[in-house]
Each structure stands twice: as structure tokens, then as C-alpha cells.
């Protein structure tokens, strides 16, 4: 048995049930208690001392291993069940009365049928366990878009993670008041059997039922389930947007600040881009990048200015560790150095952690993510490819001053990008919003370890939202056009690919901090300062428009990164059919036109 399947003994934590509990909450929790039959109910207050107590309890229960507290104060290791290491997209459902609401890209279940199917699984599932009541707010307190959720879970790991990832506890009870507008999130790890694993969303009931997994995206229900699937559904109804995007501020030497949002699919570089540290010469010149968010943004059109504004609904990062080190992402390394959870990384003899890519030289030995002894020649990975850190945003040395601002920040650019080893250039700009929406809709990316299934195969991932759109993709795409009509001035839209490889299989672009050079062109384009040439794909920088000084990249190398190979690109357009055929007659006409225009330009 691994950690997540152990039934924790009753805990002795503080227990802070609010005196004046909202009757709608009381009623719903009573129903869930009746169904799940926990031995006891523990009310979380989200405080730092409580989190510490939970870690201590988790160590006793075998859920956490305390790490070296000199090197990593407040940090703990969690090993998940080995069949529970990534999002389970094929077990994720949107449950509504009719299938048309969810469209061709979601798994659908009839809502009544889903409750009927899941109720027996939840029935008695918390016997011998504790039910943790986690009340939380997604979004800065006081933001008109902020949403309250309550997650009932029998996983201590999930409860602690929620206290890092969200604004948890009393703030949520206060924000909710006596309203019944909260997302009802019920979660049990059950016996962690993939045969009995379901992540079901009931957008009409503002309800999420997740059973049989303890993994982040399946179990931290405020994150992908609420802040993307349920939120995108609400955003469509209420004219705002929930997107799988990072949000960063770029401060230029003259103090001008530009906010940029970017949608890259899972494990395709959002956290890294959001925490970018510019190359030395840019820092010396006065450039600074600050993080508002690394995974999710909520955006709306400000009535007064007519501009798109955005907030990050989260309070923590659930980031990929493999490949992260003091060269690629120093801010992430600092962020996860205290008060953080490491999930499925390797454990070093001195209680420190390790993962592939942390250091050039692997350790002589360690305990791998499955708890087995590991040596560099054993032929296995020490950390799981989707191993993660969970850290509070306040740890980030580059946290943007507006990260907590309920009024959000104005968005000047939206960037779409995928992981593409071939065919797709480093950077280009859409001709206009409609063209940009087409670029986003046609986004392709090689699959990664963030979801179970084959990795490295190109799939269409519209706006990096394929697994997260909580309703019909047809309506989702139309929503992007509708939102434009509300704006006086719209963000410019760009497409990037940090992952193009040469014939030897090496990345052509150095990536990470050097992405600043591309970002600078993007920012200058937003402010009407940079030059570009028209190509069939969109506006592209000339070689002299991107600063290559100090890089080991020749003009020819750069041109190779920007090459549009007509044959390769025609194949790309053909492979877009996969998605567009699914949409068939439902494809918005703007998409069809854009596609035809592109074909004729090529
Ligand atoms: P999710 O949390 O799953 O949504 O992922 P993400 O989009 O935040 O991706 P993240 O920044 O964690 O990066 C995923 C992997 O890509 C890590 O192994 C990074 O080291 C690697 N990566 C990120 N940026 C770059 C880049 O510019 N170039 C290269 N070559 N690799 C990168
Ligand atoms: C992703 O897969 O896009 C993640 C990790 O950010 S999870 O929260 O598990 O979805
Ligand atoms: Mn993500």
C-alpha cells in the first residue's frame, strides 16, 4: 500500500467550525456527511500553524516525509500512488442534461446518470477517515470575479495543498456571507483505483465530484475543475474568460509596464516564462519581469477603459520540477525552497530532494519516487516526469506587486505557444484578433507527462484549453469573438515555439531567460515600436529585429528557426483537420475563412 491508500487515523488538529455557519453550507455538508460517513469532520481555518500541524499529522500518518529542515525549512515529500501521477483526461466528465452543452471535445455524462453512478462510490467511502472541510476563495479578496468554493476531502495531502494553492479558511466564510453561491466540491481518494476514478463536473449545479485520485489536477478541485472548467462555463454566461494562461508584468528601463498573458499547454513552459529572469545585459539596462500567475487567468473587459483586465485566481504554484534548476528557473528554485510540498521527486540521503535536470551530475544514490533504492545506472528515472512542487506565491522573489489587486492588471498581449520539434517558427504575430483566435484555436502541441497517456504526439490543443473547456468548444470559440466586441482596444496576439529542434535533435533556441529577447519584440510590437515583415503565417521579426547579441546564434540559425517550409506547413494545416472535422458544421465561420486565407497565402 502506498501513502494515498492508507486510511489516516483520526487527527488531533484544531477544529474551527464557524459559529454562524451559512445554512446552505450546513445543509450541503450534512448531506455529504450522510453519504460519505466519515469518522470525524475537521474544519480547516487555513492558518500557518494549522498547516504545520497538518504536516506533523501527515508525517505520523505516512502521507508526508519531513525533508532536511536546514536546507528546506517547512518542506515535505509526498509519494503518490504509482497509478495516480497525472491528470486522467479520459476519466474527466462534464455532466449536463444534454450532450450538446459539452460539445465534441469533452467526455459527457448525463448529470442524473452521473450522480447515480457516483453515489454508491461515495457511500461510506470516508468510514475510518477524517473529512476535511476546506473553504476557499479563488481570486484576490474583493475582486468582483472572486469565487468561493468548499472542498470536502478525505485526503490530508489535498487539504494541505488547498491551503497553499488557495486563499483558504475564514476569508472564504467572510466572502460567502449568507449566500448560497459557492462551488460544492466533494472529493475522496477512495481506494485510488483507476477503474473507479471519476472527475465529474456539474456546471448547472455548481458542483464537482471527484473520486479515486489524489493527483493535483484531479483532486485540488479549486484549480482545473473550478477555476477552468466551471469558471469557463460561467464566463461564457457572464461575459468573462477563464483561461489556461500565465500572467506576467514586464517593466522596461523607463518604467513602462506591460502585462502579457500566455497560453501554453500543460508542461510547455508557463511557470518558467512567468518567472523569467532576463539576461544580465537586460537586467543591467533595467528590465524586470514579475509574476502575477503561472497557470490560470480570469479576464474581463473593463467598462471604463474598454481594455481586457486579468487576475490570477490562485494563491500557490503547482509546478513541474524536472528540468528546473538554478540556471533555467532560479525564481522557482527559491520559491520551492521553503514551506513547500514536493510530490514524487527523489529523496537524497541527507533529506534533500533531487530530480532529473536539477544538477548536471546525478547523485551517486537516492531513493526514487516509488521509494526504491536508485543509482544512475539503474535504468529508471529517479523522479517521476510529472513530479511537482506546491508552493505559496508569496515565496516568489519576483511576485508582481499587483498579484493581490482585486482590480487586476491590463493585458497588452496574448501569446499562444506549443511544444513543437518541427515546422513551427519561433515567433510571429497575428494580423488581427480574428486571425489570432484562429492561431489559438489551431494550436498544436506534443503531449506531455502532465496527463496520462502517450507523450510526444502532436495533438490539437485549442488555446491550451482542450482538457479544460467546461462546455461546447463551438461556443467557446464564438465567445472569443464576442469578447472582442466588448473591447475598445484589444491585446495583440502572438504565437511562439521555444521547442523547435534541428536535425540533430537539439533545441534551436536556448529558451528560458533568453525568451526575454522574443518578449521584448512582442512588447515593442504592442506599443507600435518594432518592425515586422508580412509572411503567410503573420507578422514576423526580421533577423535584425530580435537581439541575438551574446547568444551563440548566427543569422542563418535564426532564419532556420523562423523558416516556413511550405510542404511541412501544408501537413500542419491538414493535421488541423483532426479538430476542425470534429467541429464539423459547428465551426464558426471566421475559422473557416481564416483557414482558407492561410491556405491561399501559402
Ligand atoms: P503545467 O504546470 O503543467 O501547466 O506546465 P507549464 O506550462 O507551467 O510548464 P513549465 O514551465 O513547468 O515547463 C515544463 C517543462 O518545460 C519543464 O521541464 C521546463 O524545464 C521546460 N521548459 C520550460 N520553458 C522552456 C524553454 O524555454 N525551453 C526549453 N527547452 N524547455 C523549457
Ligand atoms: C496542468 O496539467 O496543466 C497542470 C497541473 O498545471 S494540474 O493542476 O494537475 O492540472
Ligand atoms: Mn497547467
PDB file of N, CA, C and O and ligand atoms in Angstrom, residues 224 244 264-273 294-295 318-320 322-324 328 388 419 450 498-499 507 509-512 515, ligand 1:
ATOM      1  N   UNK A 224      -8.023  23.190 -11.711  1.00  0.00           N
ATOM      2  CA  UNK A 224      -8.517  22.993 -13.074  1.00  0.00           C
ATOM      3  C   UNK A 224     -10.050  22.827 -13.093  1.00  0.00           C
ATOM      4  O   UNK A 224     -10.737  23.310 -13.986  1.00  0.00           O
ATOM      5  N   UNK A 244      -6.242  29.008 -19.519  1.00  0.00           N
ATOM      6  CA  UNK A 244      -5.060  28.280 -19.039  1.00  0.00           C
ATOM      7  C   UNK A 244      -3.819  29.087 -19.438  1.00  0.00           C
ATOM      8  O   UNK A 244      -3.126  28.764 -20.385  1.00  0.00           O
ATOM      9  N   UNK A 264       0.166  28.230 -22.905  1.00  0.00           N
ATOM     10  CA  UNK A 264       0.933  27.087 -23.401  1.00  0.00           C
ATOM     11  C   UNK A 264       0.316  25.848 -22.755  1.00  0.00           C
ATOM     12  O   UNK A 264      -0.013  25.887 -21.563  1.00  0.00           O
ATOM     13  N   UNK A 265       0.199  24.736 -23.489  1.00  0.00           N
ATOM     14  CA  UNK A 265      -0.388  23.537 -22.878  1.00  0.00           C
ATOM     15  C   UNK A 265       0.397  23.062 -21.655  1.00  0.00           C
ATOM     16  O   UNK A 265       1.491  23.551 -21.377  1.00  0.00           O
ATOM     17  N   UNK A 266      -0.165  22.092 -20.952  1.00  0.00           N
ATOM     18  CA  UNK A 266       0.440  21.566 -19.735  1.00  0.00           C
ATOM     19  C   UNK A 266       1.886  21.142 -19.986  1.00  0.00           C
ATOM     20  O   UNK A 266       2.188  20.496 -20.991  1.00  0.00           O
ATOM     21  N   UNK A 267       2.753  21.522 -19.056  1.00  0.00           N
ATOM     22  CA  UNK A 267       4.191  21.195 -19.127  1.00  0.00           C
ATOM     23  C   UNK A 267       4.852  21.727 -20.395  1.00  0.00           C
ATOM     24  O   UNK A 267       5.736  21.095 -20.963  1.00  0.00           O
ATOM     25  N   UNK A 268       4.416  22.894 -20.847  1.00  0.00           N
ATOM     26  CA  UNK A 268       5.009  23.512 -22.037  1.00  0.00           C
ATOM     27  C   UNK A 268       5.589  24.892 -21.742  1.00  0.00           C
ATOM     28  O   UNK A 268       5.821  25.690 -22.658  1.00  0.00           O
ATOM     29  N   UNK A 269       5.820  25.231 -20.482  1.00  0.00           N
ATOM     30  CA  UNK A 269       6.641  26.399 -20.190  1.00  0.00           C
ATOM     31  C   UNK A 269       5.976  27.599 -19.553  1.00  0.00           C
ATOM     32  O   UNK A 269       6.602  28.657 -19.475  1.00  0.00           O
ATOM     33  N   UNK A 270       4.744  27.477 -19.036  1.00  0.00           N
ATOM     34  CA  UNK A 270       4.095  28.657 -18.432  1.00  0.00           C
ATOM     35  C   UNK A 270       4.821  29.121 -17.174  1.00  0.00           C
ATOM     36  O   UNK A 270       5.149  30.300 -17.034  1.00  0.00           O
ATOM     37  N   UNK A 271       5.054  28.194 -16.229  1.00  0.00           N
ATOM     38  CA  UNK A 271       5.700  28.595 -14.972  1.00  0.00           C
ATOM     39  C   UNK A 271       7.061  29.221 -15.261  1.00  0.00           C
ATOM     40  O   UNK A 271       7.423  30.257 -14.684  1.00  0.00           O
ATOM     41  N   UNK A 272       7.801  28.611 -16.171  1.00  0.00           N
ATOM     42  CA  UNK A 272       9.130  29.129 -16.491  1.00  0.00           C
ATOM     43  C   UNK A 272       9.065  30.515 -17.103  1.00  0.00           C
ATOM     44  O   UNK A 272       9.850  31.394 -16.744  1.00  0.00           O
ATOM     45  N   UNK A 273       8.143  30.734 -18.033  1.00  0.00           N
ATOM     46  CA  UNK A 273       8.038  32.040 -18.677  1.00  0.00           C
ATOM     47  C   UNK A 273       7.562  33.091 -17.663  1.00  0.00           C
ATOM     48  O   UNK A 273       8.065  34.218 -17.629  1.00  0.00           O
ATOM     49  N   UNK A 294       0.855  31.727 -12.883  1.00  0.00           N
ATOM     50  CA  UNK A 294       1.637  30.808 -13.724  1.00  0.00           C
ATOM     51  C   UNK A 294       0.799  29.745 -14.406  1.00  0.00           C
ATOM     52  O   UNK A 294       1.338  28.920 -15.131  1.00  0.00           O
ATOM     53  N   UNK A 295      -0.537  29.758 -14.187  1.00  0.00           N
ATOM     54  CA  UNK A 295      -1.317  28.650 -14.766  1.00  0.00           C
ATOM     55  C   UNK A 295      -2.717  29.053 -15.236  1.00  0.00           C
ATOM     56  O   UNK A 295      -3.188  28.527 -16.231  1.00  0.00           O
ATOM     57  N   UNK A 318       1.643  25.006  -8.560  1.00  0.00           N
ATOM     58  CA  UNK A 318       1.760  23.551  -8.589  1.00  0.00           C
ATOM     59  C   UNK A 318       2.599  23.260  -9.831  1.00  0.00           C
ATOM     60  O   UNK A 318       2.074  23.031 -10.906  1.00  0.00           O
ATOM     61  N   UNK A 319       3.917  23.343  -9.666  1.00  0.00           N
ATOM     62  CA  UNK A 319       4.794  23.409 -10.831  1.00  0.00           C
ATOM     63  C   UNK A 319       5.571  22.131 -11.092  1.00  0.00           C
ATOM     64  O   UNK A 319       5.838  21.331 -10.189  1.00  0.00           O
ATOM     65  N   UNK A 320       5.933  21.966 -12.359  1.00  0.00           N
ATOM     66  CA  UNK A 320       6.748  20.834 -12.805  1.00  0.00           C
ATOM     67  C   UNK A 320       8.165  20.979 -12.236  1.00  0.00           C
ATOM     68  O   UNK A 320       8.760  22.045 -12.364  1.00  0.00           O
ATOM     69  N   UNK A 322      10.954  18.449 -12.901  1.00  0.00           N
ATOM     70  CA  UNK A 322      12.041  18.026 -13.797  1.00  0.00           C
ATOM     71  C   UNK A 322      12.431  19.143 -14.768  1.00  0.00           C
ATOM     72  O   UNK A 322      11.571  19.846 -15.300  1.00  0.00           O
ATOM     73  N   UNK A 323      13.719  19.317 -14.939  1.00  0.00           N
ATOM     74  CA  UNK A 323      14.211  20.381 -15.824  1.00  0.00           C
ATOM     75  C   UNK A 323      14.398  21.712 -15.113  1.00  0.00           C
ATOM     76  O   UNK A 323      14.964  22.644 -15.686  1.00  0.00           O
ATOM     77  N   UNK A 324      13.924  21.810 -13.869  1.00  0.00           N
ATOM     78  CA  UNK A 324      14.037  23.081 -13.145  1.00  0.00           C
ATOM     79  C   UNK A 324      15.332  23.096 -12.334  1.00  0.00           C
ATOM     80  O   UNK A 324      15.616  22.154 -11.591  1.00  0.00           O
ATOM     81  N   UNK A 328      17.975  27.349 -15.244  1.00  0.00           N
ATOM     82  CA  UNK A 328      16.764  27.504 -16.053  1.00  0.00           C
ATOM     83  C   UNK A 328      15.725  28.375 -15.360  1.00  0.00           C
ATOM     84  O   UNK A 328      15.076  29.196 -15.999  1.00  0.00           O
ATOM     85  N   UNK A 388       6.144  17.276  -9.023  1.00  0.00           N
ATOM     86  CA  UNK A 388       5.719  18.681  -8.883  1.00  0.00           C
ATOM     87  C   UNK A 388       6.110  19.272  -7.544  1.00  0.00           C
ATOM     88  O   UNK A 388       6.330  18.552  -6.566  1.00  0.00           O
ATOM     89  N   UNK A 419       4.579  22.980 -27.811  1.00  0.00           N
ATOM     90  CA  UNK A 419       5.856  22.259 -27.829  1.00  0.00           C
ATOM     91  C   UNK A 419       5.914  21.541 -29.178  1.00  0.00           C
ATOM     92  O   UNK A 419       5.234  20.547 -29.381  1.00  0.00           O
ATOM     93  N   UNK A 450       2.045  15.497 -18.126  1.00  0.00           N
ATOM     94  CA  UNK A 450       1.064  16.118 -17.233  1.00  0.00           C
ATOM     95  C   UNK A 450      -0.297  15.431 -17.304  1.00  0.00           C
ATOM     96  O   UNK A 450      -1.132  15.607 -16.423  1.00  0.00           O
ATOM     97  N   UNK A 498       9.154  27.591 -28.337  1.00  0.00           N
ATOM     98  CA  UNK A 498      10.525  27.531 -27.788  1.00  0.00           C
ATOM     99  C   UNK A 498      11.193  26.199 -28.097  1.00  0.00           C
ATOM    100  O   UNK A 498      12.333  25.971 -27.721  1.00  0.00           O
ATOM    101  N   UNK A 499      10.462  25.268 -28.692  1.00  0.00           N
ATOM    102  CA  UNK A 499      10.892  23.859 -28.666  1.00  0.00           C
ATOM    103  C   UNK A 499      11.287  23.292 -30.040  1.00  0.00           C
ATOM    104  O   UNK A 499      11.407  22.094 -30.206  1.00  0.00           O
ATOM    105  N   UNK A 507      17.571  21.528 -29.275  1.00  0.00           N
ATOM    106  CA  UNK A 507      16.725  22.725 -29.310  1.00  0.00           C
ATOM    107  C   UNK A 507      17.459  23.829 -30.070  1.00  0.00           C
ATOM    108  O   UNK A 507      18.643  24.085 -29.835  1.00  0.00           O
ATOM    109  N   UNK A 509      16.569  27.037 -30.095  1.00  0.00           N
ATOM    110  CA  UNK A 509      16.510  28.291 -29.334  1.00  0.00           C
ATOM    111  C   UNK A 509      16.851  27.989 -27.873  1.00  0.00           C
ATOM    112  O   UNK A 509      16.358  27.003 -27.318  1.00  0.00           O
ATOM    113  N   UNK A 510      17.697  28.804 -27.215  1.00  0.00           N
ATOM    114  CA  UNK A 510      18.137  28.466 -25.856  1.00  0.00           C
ATOM    115  C   UNK A 510      17.027  28.512 -24.808  1.00  0.00           C
ATOM    116  O   UNK A 510      17.132  27.880 -23.757  1.00  0.00           O
ATOM    117  N   UNK A 511      15.972  29.263 -25.075  1.00  0.00           N
ATOM    118  CA  UNK A 511      14.819  29.238 -24.174  1.00  0.00           C
ATOM    119  C   UNK A 511      15.051  29.926 -22.842  1.00  0.00           C
ATOM    120  O   UNK A 511      15.987  30.716 -22.674  1.00  0.00           O
ATOM    121  N   UNK A 512      14.155  29.642 -21.893  1.00  0.00           N
ATOM    122  CA  UNK A 512      14.225  30.149 -20.515  1.00  0.00           C
ATOM    123  C   UNK A 512      14.473  31.666 -20.495  1.00  0.00           C
ATOM    124  O   UNK A 512      13.748  32.399 -21.150  1.00  0.00           O
ATOM    125  N   UNK A 515      14.299  33.853 -23.529  1.00  0.00           N
ATOM    126  CA  UNK A 515      12.998  34.169 -24.134  1.00  0.00           C
ATOM    127  C   UNK A 515      12.676  35.655 -24.004  1.00  0.00           C
ATOM    128  O   UNK A 515      11.796  36.180 -24.683  1.00  0.00           O
TER     129      UNK A 515
HETATM  130  P1  LIG B   1       1.790  22.985 -16.227  1.00  0.00           P
HETATM  131  O1  LIG B   1       2.036  23.307 -14.793  1.00  0.00           O
HETATM  132  O2  LIG B   1       1.650  21.529 -16.476  1.00  0.00           O
HETATM  133  O3  LIG B   1       0.625  23.729 -16.786  1.00  0.00           O
HETATM  134  O4  LIG B   1       3.144  23.334 -17.037  1.00  0.00           O
HETATM  135  P2  LIG B   1       3.812  24.712 -17.506  1.00  0.00           P
HETATM  136  O5  LIG B   1       3.188  25.165 -18.775  1.00  0.00           O
HETATM  137  O6  LIG B   1       3.841  25.674 -16.383  1.00  0.00           O
HETATM  138  O7  LIG B   1       5.314  24.245 -17.869  1.00  0.00           O
HETATM  139  P3  LIG B   1       6.687  24.510 -17.100  1.00  0.00           P
HETATM  140  O8  LIG B   1       7.083  25.948 -17.113  1.00  0.00           O
HETATM  141  O9  LIG B   1       6.630  23.848 -15.786  1.00  0.00           O
HETATM  142  O10 LIG B   1       7.718  23.742 -18.050  1.00  0.00           O
HETATM  143  C1  LIG B   1       7.584  22.376 -18.347  1.00  0.00           C
HETATM  144  C2  LIG B   1       8.893  21.796 -18.818  1.00  0.00           C
HETATM  145  O11 LIG B   1       9.366  22.506 -19.957  1.00  0.00           O
HETATM  146  C3  LIG B   1       9.986  21.895 -17.761  1.00  0.00           C
HETATM  147  O12 LIG B   1      10.735  20.702 -17.784  1.00  0.00           O
HETATM  148  C4  LIG B   1      10.824  23.057 -18.222  1.00  0.00           C
HETATM  149  O13 LIG B   1      12.167  22.929 -17.819  1.00  0.00           O
HETATM  150  C5  LIG B   1      10.678  23.002 -19.748  1.00  0.00           C
HETATM  151  N1  LIG B   1      10.777  24.350 -20.351  1.00  0.00           N
HETATM  152  C6  LIG B   1      10.126  25.467 -19.941  1.00  0.00           C
HETATM  153  N2  LIG B   1      10.488  26.546 -20.692  1.00  0.00           N
HETATM  154  C7  LIG B   1      11.369  26.097 -21.608  1.00  0.00           C
HETATM  155  C8  LIG B   1      12.103  26.734 -22.672  1.00  0.00           C
HETATM  156  O14 LIG B   1      12.011  27.939 -22.917  1.00  0.00           O
HETATM  157  N3  LIG B   1      12.922  25.928 -23.422  1.00  0.00           N
HETATM  158  C9  LIG B   1      13.053  24.594 -23.164  1.00  0.00           C
HETATM  159  N4  LIG B   1      13.877  23.887 -23.937  1.00  0.00           N
HETATM  160  N5  LIG B   1      12.380  23.962 -22.168  1.00  0.00           N
HETATM  161  C10 LIG B   1      11.554  24.700 -21.400  1.00  0.00           C
END
